[in-house]
CSV table of C-alpha atoms and ligand atoms in Angstrom, one decimal:
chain,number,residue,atom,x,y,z
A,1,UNK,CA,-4.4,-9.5,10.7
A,2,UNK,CA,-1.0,-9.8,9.0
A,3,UNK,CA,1.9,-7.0,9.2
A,4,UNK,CA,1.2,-5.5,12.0
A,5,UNK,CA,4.3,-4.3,12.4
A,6,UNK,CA,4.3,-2.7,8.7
A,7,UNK,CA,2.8,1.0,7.8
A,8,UNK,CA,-0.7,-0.1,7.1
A,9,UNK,CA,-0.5,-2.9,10.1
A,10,UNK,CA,0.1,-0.5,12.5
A,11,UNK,CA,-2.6,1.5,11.7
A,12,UNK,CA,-5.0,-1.4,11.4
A,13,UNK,CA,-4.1,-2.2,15.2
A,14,UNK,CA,-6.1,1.0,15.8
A,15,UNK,CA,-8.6,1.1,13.2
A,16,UNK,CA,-9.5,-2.4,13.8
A,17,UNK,CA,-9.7,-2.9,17.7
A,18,UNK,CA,-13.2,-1.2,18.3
A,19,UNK,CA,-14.9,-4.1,15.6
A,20,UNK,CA,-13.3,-6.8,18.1
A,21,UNK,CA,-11.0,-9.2,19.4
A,22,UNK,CA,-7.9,-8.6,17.2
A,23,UNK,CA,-4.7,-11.0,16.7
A,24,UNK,CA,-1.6,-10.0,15.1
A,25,UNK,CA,0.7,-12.6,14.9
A,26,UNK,CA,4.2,-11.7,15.1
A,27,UNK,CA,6.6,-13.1,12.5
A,28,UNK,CA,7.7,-15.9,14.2
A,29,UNK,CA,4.2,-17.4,15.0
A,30,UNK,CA,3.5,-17.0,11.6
A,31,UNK,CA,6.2,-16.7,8.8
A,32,UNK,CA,4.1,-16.2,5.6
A,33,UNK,CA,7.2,-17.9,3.7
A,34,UNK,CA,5.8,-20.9,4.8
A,35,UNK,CA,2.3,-22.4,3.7
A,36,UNK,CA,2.5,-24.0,6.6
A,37,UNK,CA,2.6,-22.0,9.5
A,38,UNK,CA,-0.2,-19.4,7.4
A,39,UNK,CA,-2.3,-22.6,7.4
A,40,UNK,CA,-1.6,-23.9,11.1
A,41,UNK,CA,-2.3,-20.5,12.6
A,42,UNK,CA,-5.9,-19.5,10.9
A,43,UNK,CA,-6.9,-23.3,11.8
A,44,UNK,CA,-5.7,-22.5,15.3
A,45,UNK,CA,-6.7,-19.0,15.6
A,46,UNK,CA,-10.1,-19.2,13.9
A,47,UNK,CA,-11.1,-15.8,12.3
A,48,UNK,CA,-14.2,-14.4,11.2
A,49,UNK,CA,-12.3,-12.0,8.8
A,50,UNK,CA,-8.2,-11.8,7.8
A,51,UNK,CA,-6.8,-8.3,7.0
A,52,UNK,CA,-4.4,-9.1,5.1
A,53,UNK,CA,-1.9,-6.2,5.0
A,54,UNK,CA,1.6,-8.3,5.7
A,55,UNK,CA,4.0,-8.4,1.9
A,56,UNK,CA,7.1,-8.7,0.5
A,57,UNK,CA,7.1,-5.3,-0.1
A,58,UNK,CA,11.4,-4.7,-1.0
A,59,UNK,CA,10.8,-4.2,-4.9
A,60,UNK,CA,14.3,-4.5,-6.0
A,61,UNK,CA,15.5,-7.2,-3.9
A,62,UNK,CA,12.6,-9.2,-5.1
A,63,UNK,CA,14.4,-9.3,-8.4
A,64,UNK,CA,17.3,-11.6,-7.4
A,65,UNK,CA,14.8,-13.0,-4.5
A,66,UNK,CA,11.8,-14.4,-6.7
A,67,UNK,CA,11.3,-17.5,-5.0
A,68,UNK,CA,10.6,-15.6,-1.3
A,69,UNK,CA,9.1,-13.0,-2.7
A,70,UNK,CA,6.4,-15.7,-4.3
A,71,UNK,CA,6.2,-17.5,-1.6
A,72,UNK,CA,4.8,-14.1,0.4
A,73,UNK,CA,2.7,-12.7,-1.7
A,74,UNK,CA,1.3,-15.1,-3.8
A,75,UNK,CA,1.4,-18.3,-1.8
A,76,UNK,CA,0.5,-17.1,1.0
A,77,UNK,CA,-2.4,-15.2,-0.1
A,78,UNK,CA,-3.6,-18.6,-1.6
A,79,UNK,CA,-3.5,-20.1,1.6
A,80,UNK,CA,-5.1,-17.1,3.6
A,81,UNK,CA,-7.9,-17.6,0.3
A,82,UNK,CA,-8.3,-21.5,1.0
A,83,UNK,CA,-8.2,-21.7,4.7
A,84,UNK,CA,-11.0,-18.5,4.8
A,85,UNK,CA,-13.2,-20.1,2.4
A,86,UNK,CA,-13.1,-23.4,4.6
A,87,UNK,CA,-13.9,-21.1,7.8
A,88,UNK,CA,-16.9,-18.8,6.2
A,89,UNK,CA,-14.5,-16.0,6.9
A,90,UNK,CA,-13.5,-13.2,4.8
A,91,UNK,CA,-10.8,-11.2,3.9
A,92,UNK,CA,-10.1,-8.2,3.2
A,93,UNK,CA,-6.0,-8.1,1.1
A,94,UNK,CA,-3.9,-5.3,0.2
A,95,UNK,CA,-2.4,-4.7,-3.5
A,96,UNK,CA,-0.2,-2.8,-5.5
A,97,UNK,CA,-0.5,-0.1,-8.6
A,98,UNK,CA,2.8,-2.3,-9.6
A,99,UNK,CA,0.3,-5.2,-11.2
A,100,UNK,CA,0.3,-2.9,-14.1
A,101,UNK,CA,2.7,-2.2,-17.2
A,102,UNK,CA,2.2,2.1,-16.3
A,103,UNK,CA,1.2,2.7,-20.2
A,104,UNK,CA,-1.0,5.2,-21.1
A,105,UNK,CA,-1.8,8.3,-18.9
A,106,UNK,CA,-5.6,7.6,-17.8
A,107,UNK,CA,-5.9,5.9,-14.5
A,108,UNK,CA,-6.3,2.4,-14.3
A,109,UNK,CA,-10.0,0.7,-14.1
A,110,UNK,CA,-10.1,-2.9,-12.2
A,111,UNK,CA,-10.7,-4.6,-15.3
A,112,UNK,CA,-7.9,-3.1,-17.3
A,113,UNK,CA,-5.5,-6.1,-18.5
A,114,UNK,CA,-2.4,-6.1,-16.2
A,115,UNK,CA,1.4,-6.2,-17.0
A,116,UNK,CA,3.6,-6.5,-14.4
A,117,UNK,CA,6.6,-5.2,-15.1
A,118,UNK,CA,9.3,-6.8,-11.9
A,119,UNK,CA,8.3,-9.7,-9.9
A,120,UNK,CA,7.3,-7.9,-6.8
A,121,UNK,CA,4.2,-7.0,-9.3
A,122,UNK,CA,4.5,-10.5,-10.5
A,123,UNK,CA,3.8,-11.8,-7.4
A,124,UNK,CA,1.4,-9.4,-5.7
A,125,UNK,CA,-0.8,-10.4,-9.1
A,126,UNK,CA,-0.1,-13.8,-8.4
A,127,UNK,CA,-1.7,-12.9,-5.0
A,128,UNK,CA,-4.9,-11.6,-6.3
A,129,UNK,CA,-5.3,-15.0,-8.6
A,130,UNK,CA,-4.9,-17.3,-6.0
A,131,UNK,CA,-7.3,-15.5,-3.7
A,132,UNK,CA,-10.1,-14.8,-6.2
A,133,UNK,CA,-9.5,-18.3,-7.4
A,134,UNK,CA,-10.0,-20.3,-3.9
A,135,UNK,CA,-13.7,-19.0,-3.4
A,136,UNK,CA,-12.9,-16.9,-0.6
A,137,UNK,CA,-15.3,-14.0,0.3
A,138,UNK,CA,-12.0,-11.6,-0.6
A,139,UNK,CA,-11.9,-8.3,-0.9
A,140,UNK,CA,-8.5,-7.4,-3.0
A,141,UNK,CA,-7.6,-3.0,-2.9
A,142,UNK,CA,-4.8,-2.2,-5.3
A,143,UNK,CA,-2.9,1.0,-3.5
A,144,UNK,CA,0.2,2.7,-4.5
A,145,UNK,CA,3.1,5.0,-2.6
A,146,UNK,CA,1.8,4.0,0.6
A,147,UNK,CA,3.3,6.6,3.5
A,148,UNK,CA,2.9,7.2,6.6
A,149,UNK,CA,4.2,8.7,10.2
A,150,UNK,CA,6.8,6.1,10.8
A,151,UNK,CA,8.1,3.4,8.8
A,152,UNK,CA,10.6,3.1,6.1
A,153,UNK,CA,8.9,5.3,2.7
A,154,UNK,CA,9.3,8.0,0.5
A,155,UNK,CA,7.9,10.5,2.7
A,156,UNK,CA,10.3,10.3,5.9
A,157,UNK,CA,13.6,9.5,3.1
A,158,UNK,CA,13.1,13.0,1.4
A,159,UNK,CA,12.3,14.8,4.6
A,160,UNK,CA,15.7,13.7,6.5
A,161,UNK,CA,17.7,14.1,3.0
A,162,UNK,CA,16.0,17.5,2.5
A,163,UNK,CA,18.1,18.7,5.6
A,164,UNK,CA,21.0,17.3,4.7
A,165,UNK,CA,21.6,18.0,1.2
A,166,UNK,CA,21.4,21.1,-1.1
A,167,UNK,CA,19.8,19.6,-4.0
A,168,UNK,CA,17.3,16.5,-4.6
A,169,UNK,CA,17.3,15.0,-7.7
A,170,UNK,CA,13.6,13.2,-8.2
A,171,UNK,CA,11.8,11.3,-10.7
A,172,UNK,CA,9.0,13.4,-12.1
A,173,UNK,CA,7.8,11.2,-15.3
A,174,UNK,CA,6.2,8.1,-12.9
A,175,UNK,CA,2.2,9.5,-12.0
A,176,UNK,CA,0.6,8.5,-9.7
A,177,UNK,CA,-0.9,9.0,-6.0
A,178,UNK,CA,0.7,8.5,-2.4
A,179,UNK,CA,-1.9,7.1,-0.1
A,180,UNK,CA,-1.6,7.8,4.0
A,181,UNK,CA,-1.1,4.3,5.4
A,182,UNK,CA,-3.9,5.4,7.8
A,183,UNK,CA,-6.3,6.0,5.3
A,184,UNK,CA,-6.0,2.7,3.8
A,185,UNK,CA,-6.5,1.5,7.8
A,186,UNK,CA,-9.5,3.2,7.8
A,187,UNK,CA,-11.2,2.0,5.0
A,188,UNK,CA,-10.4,-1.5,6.0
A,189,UNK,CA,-12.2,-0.8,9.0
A,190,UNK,CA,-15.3,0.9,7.0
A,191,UNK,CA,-15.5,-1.6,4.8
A,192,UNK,CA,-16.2,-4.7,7.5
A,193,UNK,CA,-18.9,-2.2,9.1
A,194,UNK,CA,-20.1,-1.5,5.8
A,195,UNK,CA,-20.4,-5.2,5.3
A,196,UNK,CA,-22.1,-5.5,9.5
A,197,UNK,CA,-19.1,-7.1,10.0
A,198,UNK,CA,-20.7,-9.9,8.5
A,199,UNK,CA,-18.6,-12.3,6.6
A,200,UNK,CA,-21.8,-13.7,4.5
A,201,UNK,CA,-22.4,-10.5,3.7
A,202,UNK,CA,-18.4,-10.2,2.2
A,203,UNK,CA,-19.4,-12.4,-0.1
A,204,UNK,CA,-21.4,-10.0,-2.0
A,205,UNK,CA,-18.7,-7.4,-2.3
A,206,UNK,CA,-15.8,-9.8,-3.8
A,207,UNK,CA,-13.3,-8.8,-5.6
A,208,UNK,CA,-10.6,-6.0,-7.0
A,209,UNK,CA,-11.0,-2.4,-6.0
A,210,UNK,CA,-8.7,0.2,-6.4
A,211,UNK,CA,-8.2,2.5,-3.4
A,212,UNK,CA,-5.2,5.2,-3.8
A,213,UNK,CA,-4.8,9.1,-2.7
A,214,UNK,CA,-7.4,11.1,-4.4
A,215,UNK,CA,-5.2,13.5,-6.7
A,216,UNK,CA,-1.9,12.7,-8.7
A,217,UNK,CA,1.4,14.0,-8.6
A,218,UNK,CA,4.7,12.6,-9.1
A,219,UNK,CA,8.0,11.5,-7.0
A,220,UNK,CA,9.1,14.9,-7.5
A,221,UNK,CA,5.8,16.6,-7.4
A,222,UNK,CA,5.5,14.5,-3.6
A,223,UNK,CA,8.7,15.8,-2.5
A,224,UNK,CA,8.3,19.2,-3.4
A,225,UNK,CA,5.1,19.5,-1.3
A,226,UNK,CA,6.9,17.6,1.3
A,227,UNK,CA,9.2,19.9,1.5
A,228,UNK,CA,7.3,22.6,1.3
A,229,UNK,CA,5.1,21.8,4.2
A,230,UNK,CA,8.5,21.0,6.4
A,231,UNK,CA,9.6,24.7,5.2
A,232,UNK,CA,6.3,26.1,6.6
A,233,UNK,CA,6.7,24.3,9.9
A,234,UNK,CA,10.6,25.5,10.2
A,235,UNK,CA,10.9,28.1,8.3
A,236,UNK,CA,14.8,29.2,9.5
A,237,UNK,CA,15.6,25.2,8.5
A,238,UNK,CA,17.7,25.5,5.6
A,239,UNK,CA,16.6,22.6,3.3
A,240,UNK,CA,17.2,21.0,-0.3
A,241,UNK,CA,15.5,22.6,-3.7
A,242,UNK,CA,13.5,19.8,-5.6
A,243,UNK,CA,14.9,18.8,-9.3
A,244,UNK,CA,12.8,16.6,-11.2
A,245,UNK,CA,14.6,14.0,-13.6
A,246,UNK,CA,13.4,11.4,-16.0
A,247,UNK,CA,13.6,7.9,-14.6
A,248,UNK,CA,16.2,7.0,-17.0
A,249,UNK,CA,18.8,9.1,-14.9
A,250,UNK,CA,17.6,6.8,-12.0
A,251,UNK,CA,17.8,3.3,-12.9
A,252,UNK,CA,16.9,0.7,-10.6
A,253,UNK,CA,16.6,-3.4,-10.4
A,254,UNK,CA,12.6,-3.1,-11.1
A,255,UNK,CA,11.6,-1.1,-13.7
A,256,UNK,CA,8.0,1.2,-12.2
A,257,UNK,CA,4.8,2.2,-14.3
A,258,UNK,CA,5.4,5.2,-15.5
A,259,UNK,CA,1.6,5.5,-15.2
A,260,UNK,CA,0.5,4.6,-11.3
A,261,UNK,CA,-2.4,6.1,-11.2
A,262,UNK,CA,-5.6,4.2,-10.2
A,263,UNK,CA,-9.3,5.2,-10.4
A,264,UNK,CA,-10.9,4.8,-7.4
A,265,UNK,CA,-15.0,4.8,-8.3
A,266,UNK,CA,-15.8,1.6,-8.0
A,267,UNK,CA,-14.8,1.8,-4.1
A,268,UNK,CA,-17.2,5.2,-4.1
A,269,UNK,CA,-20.2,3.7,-5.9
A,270,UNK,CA,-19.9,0.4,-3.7
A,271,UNK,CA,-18.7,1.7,-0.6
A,272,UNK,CA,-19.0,5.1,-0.6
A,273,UNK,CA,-16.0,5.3,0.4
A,274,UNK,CA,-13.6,8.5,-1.2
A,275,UNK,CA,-9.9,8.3,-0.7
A,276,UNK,CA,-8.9,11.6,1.1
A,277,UNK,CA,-7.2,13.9,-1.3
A,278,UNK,CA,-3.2,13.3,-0.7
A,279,UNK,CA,-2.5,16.7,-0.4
A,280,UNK,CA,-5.1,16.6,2.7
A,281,UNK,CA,-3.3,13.8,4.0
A,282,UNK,CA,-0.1,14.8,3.9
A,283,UNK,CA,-0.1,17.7,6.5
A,284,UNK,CA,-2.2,15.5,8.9
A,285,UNK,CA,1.1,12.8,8.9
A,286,UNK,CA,3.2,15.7,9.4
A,287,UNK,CA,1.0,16.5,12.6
A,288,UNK,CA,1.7,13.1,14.0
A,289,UNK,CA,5.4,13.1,13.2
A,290,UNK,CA,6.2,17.0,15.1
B,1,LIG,N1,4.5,0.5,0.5
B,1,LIG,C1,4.0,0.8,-0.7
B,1,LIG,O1,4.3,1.8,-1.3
B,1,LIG,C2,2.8,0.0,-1.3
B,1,LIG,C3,2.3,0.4,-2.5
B,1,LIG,C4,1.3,-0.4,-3.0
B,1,LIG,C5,0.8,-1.4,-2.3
B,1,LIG,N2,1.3,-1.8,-1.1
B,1,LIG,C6,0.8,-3.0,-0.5
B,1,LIG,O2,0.2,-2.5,0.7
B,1,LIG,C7,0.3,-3.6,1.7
B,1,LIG,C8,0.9,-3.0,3.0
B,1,LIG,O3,2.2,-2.5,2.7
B,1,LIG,P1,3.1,-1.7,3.8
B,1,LIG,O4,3.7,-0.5,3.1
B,1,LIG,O5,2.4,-1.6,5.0
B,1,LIG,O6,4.3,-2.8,3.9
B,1,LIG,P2,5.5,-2.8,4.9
B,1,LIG,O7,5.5,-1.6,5.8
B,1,LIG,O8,6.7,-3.2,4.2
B,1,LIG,O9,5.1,-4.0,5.9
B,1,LIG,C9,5.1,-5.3,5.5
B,1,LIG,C10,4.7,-6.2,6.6
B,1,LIG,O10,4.7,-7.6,6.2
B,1,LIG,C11,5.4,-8.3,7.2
B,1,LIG,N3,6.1,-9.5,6.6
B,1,LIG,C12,7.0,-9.5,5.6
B,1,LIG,N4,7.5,-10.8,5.4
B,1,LIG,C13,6.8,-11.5,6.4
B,1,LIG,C14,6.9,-12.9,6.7
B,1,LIG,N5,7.7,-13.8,6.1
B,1,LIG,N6,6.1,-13.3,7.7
B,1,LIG,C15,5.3,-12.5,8.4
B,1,LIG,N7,5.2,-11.2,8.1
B,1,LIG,C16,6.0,-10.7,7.1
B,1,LIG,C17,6.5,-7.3,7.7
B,1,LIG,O11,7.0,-7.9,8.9
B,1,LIG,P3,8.5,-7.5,9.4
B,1,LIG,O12,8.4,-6.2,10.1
B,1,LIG,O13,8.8,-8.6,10.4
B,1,LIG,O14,9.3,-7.5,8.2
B,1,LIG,C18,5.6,-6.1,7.9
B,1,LIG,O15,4.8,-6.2,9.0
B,1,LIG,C19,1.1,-4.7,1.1
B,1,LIG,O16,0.2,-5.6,0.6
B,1,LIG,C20,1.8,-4.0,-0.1
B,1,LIG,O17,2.1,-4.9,-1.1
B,1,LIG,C21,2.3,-1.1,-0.6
């Protein structure tokens, strides 16, 4: 596996160890900025499947850092394809909402067109070509506002700000679903089972699914039931009241989709495999982090 020291890798160290032998790879026996050292280590290391879960996930800095983040997620990903399709192994890749342009207000179907609106979505798409492309038995799952008990996200930001400020000023016109790191551990983990861990039988199930929270909400939305949940748990705790803003009073280096959110039934009716409700998430994380 890649990025086990990211939110979703360090879940996958748990979710994955009953299937088998597992190797994560630190950073420095395998830099995924370099085709290289991807390609040395799987010829080395010889998996039966790659859960490939390590990105260039900073999506503002990827603006003035194109060329790394390409190199990460979309070269990389080609290489993880190529050397896995010379092995018989398969893989199992994260992706983003961010591949799409955030139009409209339905959630996103795999096969709607996408429109990447910053490079970190340039790349990540870039990703998901070069795997499909090499033949690989790949199995690509577009998330979005991935969270989780430690970590740097959304989640653990608005819950030490809430404390310290008065007021929160949030974006509420971006939709979409935050999705437990965990969860998307899980499924990983479901999904090789679901195949008899069987990389033949990967093959079969190739391609792009979408696998978010069940639910919507928005950034404000998120941190409003954040906070409310922290409020529950302490209620003396005097904490910050939620004001949702439109995202032009929040500009950034990467412009988001307004429109994040992802239908998820092609990973029921394949897998049968739901995406837990965010809002049953949610309380679970802040179990682990009390
Ligand atoms: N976070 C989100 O909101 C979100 C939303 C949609 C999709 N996704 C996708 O979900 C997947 C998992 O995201 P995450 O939130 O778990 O990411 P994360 O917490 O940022 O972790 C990224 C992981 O990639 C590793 N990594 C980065 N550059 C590397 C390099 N050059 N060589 C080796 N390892 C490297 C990091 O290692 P270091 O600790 O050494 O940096 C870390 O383990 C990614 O594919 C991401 O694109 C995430």
């Amino acid at each position: 596996m890649t990025g086990a020291s990211g939110q979703v890798g360090g879940e996958l160290l748990t979710t994955l160890s009953p299937l088998g032998t597992v190797i994560a790879p630190s950073r420095a026996e395998m830099d995924l900025a370099s085709a290289a050292s991807v390609r040395a280590f799987i010829r080395q290391s010889k998996p039966d499947w790659i859960v490939s879960a390590g990105a260039y996930t900073a999506v503002d800095k990827a603006e003035s850092e194109p060329e790394l983040a390409y190199a990460i997620n979309a070269e990389a990903a080609g290489v993880i394809g190529e050397e896995t399709k010379a092995l018989g192994a398969a893989v199992i890749h994260y992706s983003t909402d961010y591949v799409f342009n955030g139009s409209g207000t339905t959630p996103w179907v795999e096969t709607d067109p996408t429109g990447p609106l910053g490079v970190y979505g340039a790349s990540k798409l870039a990703g998901e070509q070069a795997l499909l492309s090499s033949g690989a038995a790949a199995m690509i799952f577009r998330t979005s506002w991935v969270y989780g008990a430690t970590g740097k996200n959304f989640l653990r930001t608005i819950l030490r700000l809430a404390r310290e400020r008065e007021e929160l000023r949030i974006v509420n016109d971006q939709h979409g679903a935050p999705t437990w790191s965990r969860d998307l551990a899980r499924m990983a983990a479901y999904v090789i089972g679901a195949c008899g861990g069987s990389p033949e039988n990967a093959a079969t199930f190739a391609g792009v699914y979408h696998a978010a929270g069940s639910g919507e909400t928005t950034w404000a939305g998120f941190a409003a039931e954040a906070i409310r949940m922290l409020q529950q748990r302490e209620p003396e705790a005097k904490l910050a009241r939620v004001t949702g803003i439109p995202t032009v009073e929040y500009p950034t280096p990467a412009a988001r989709p307004a429109n994040s959110r992802l239908n998820c039934a092609k990973l029921a009716t394949v897998f049968g495999w739901e995406m837990p409700e965010w809002r049953d998430s949610l309380p679970r994380v802040f179990d682990e982090m009390s």
